[in-house]
Short mmCIF file of C-alpha atoms in Angstrom, two decimals:
data_model
loop_
_atom_site.label_atom_id
_atom_site.label_comp_id
_atom_site.label_asym_id
_atom_site.label_seq_id
_atom_site.Cartn_x
_atom_site.Cartn_y
_atom_site.Cartn_z
CA UNK A 1 19.66 68.84 27.50
CA UNK A 2 17.20 71.41 26.29
CA UNK A 3 14.17 71.18 24.07
CA UNK A 4 16.25 72.64 21.22
CA UNK A 5 18.52 69.56 21.07
CA UNK A 6 16.17 67.12 19.20
CA UNK A 7 15.74 69.28 16.10
CA UNK A 8 19.42 69.34 15.05
CA UNK A 9 19.60 65.57 15.66
CA UNK A 10 16.60 64.99 13.42
CA UNK A 11 18.09 67.18 10.74
CA UNK A 12 21.40 65.35 11.06
CA UNK A 13 19.59 62.00 10.82
CA UNK A 14 17.69 63.07 7.67
CA UNK A 15 20.91 64.34 6.12
CA UNK A 16 22.61 61.04 6.89
CA UNK A 17 19.75 59.13 5.27
CA UNK A 18 19.90 61.33 2.19
CA UNK A 19 23.65 60.87 1.87
CA UNK A 20 23.32 57.11 2.35
CA UNK A 21 20.68 56.91 -0.36
CA UNK A 22 22.84 58.98 -2.69
CA UNK A 23 25.79 56.66 -2.08
CA UNK A 24 23.77 53.47 -2.63
CA UNK A 25 21.89 54.60 -5.76
CA UNK A 26 24.93 54.60 -8.11
CA UNK A 27 25.99 51.18 -6.85
CA UNK A 28 22.51 49.79 -7.54
CA UNK A 29 22.48 51.33 -11.01
CA UNK A 30 25.89 49.83 -11.76
CA UNK A 31 24.88 46.35 -10.60
CA UNK A 32 26.00 43.62 -12.98
CA UNK A 33 23.42 42.26 -15.38
CA UNK A 34 21.60 39.06 -14.59
CA UNK A 35 23.99 37.25 -16.91
CA UNK A 36 25.92 35.90 -13.94
CA UNK A 37 22.90 34.04 -12.57
CA UNK A 38 23.22 30.27 -12.24
CA UNK A 39 22.16 28.26 -15.29
CA UNK A 40 18.56 27.10 -15.28
CA UNK A 41 17.38 29.50 -12.60
CA UNK A 42 15.20 31.54 -14.98
CA UNK A 43 13.49 28.36 -16.11
CA UNK A 44 12.75 27.46 -12.48
CA UNK A 45 11.27 30.93 -11.90
CA UNK A 46 9.10 30.58 -15.03
CA UNK A 47 7.91 27.14 -13.87
CA UNK A 48 6.94 28.62 -10.49
CA UNK A 49 5.03 31.42 -12.23
CA UNK A 50 3.13 28.90 -14.35
CA UNK A 51 2.32 26.51 -11.53
CA UNK A 52 1.00 29.26 -9.23
CA UNK A 53 -0.51 31.47 -11.94
CA UNK A 54 1.41 34.47 -10.64
CA UNK A 55 4.11 36.90 -11.68
CA UNK A 56 7.39 36.55 -9.80
CA UNK A 57 9.91 39.34 -9.33
CA UNK A 58 13.32 38.48 -7.93
CA UNK A 59 16.52 40.45 -7.41
CA UNK A 60 19.29 39.17 -5.18
CA UNK A 61 22.89 40.29 -4.89
CA UNK A 62 25.76 38.67 -3.05
CA UNK A 63 27.56 41.68 -1.58
CA UNK A 64 30.79 39.76 -1.16
CA UNK A 65 31.12 38.52 -4.73
CA UNK A 66 28.87 40.98 -6.55
CA UNK A 67 26.95 38.17 -8.28
CA UNK A 68 23.31 38.92 -8.97
CA UNK A 69 20.15 37.05 -9.79
CA UNK A 70 17.28 38.92 -11.42
CA UNK A 71 14.01 37.79 -12.93
#
């Protein structure tokens, strides 16, 4: 191994990260709406926000089924 070896690996790593991000971004944009969240979950989130005096942000996706929860 020479000192020239690490640079191509770093470049390859950065390229891989960029390609991964490009592949994931369309899937995230095409995520189903929060309409498939379980009934009553939004009300529970609102109750938590009121009881703690805070703003709650939630996004969860089951990768197997594609179901999402967003608030």
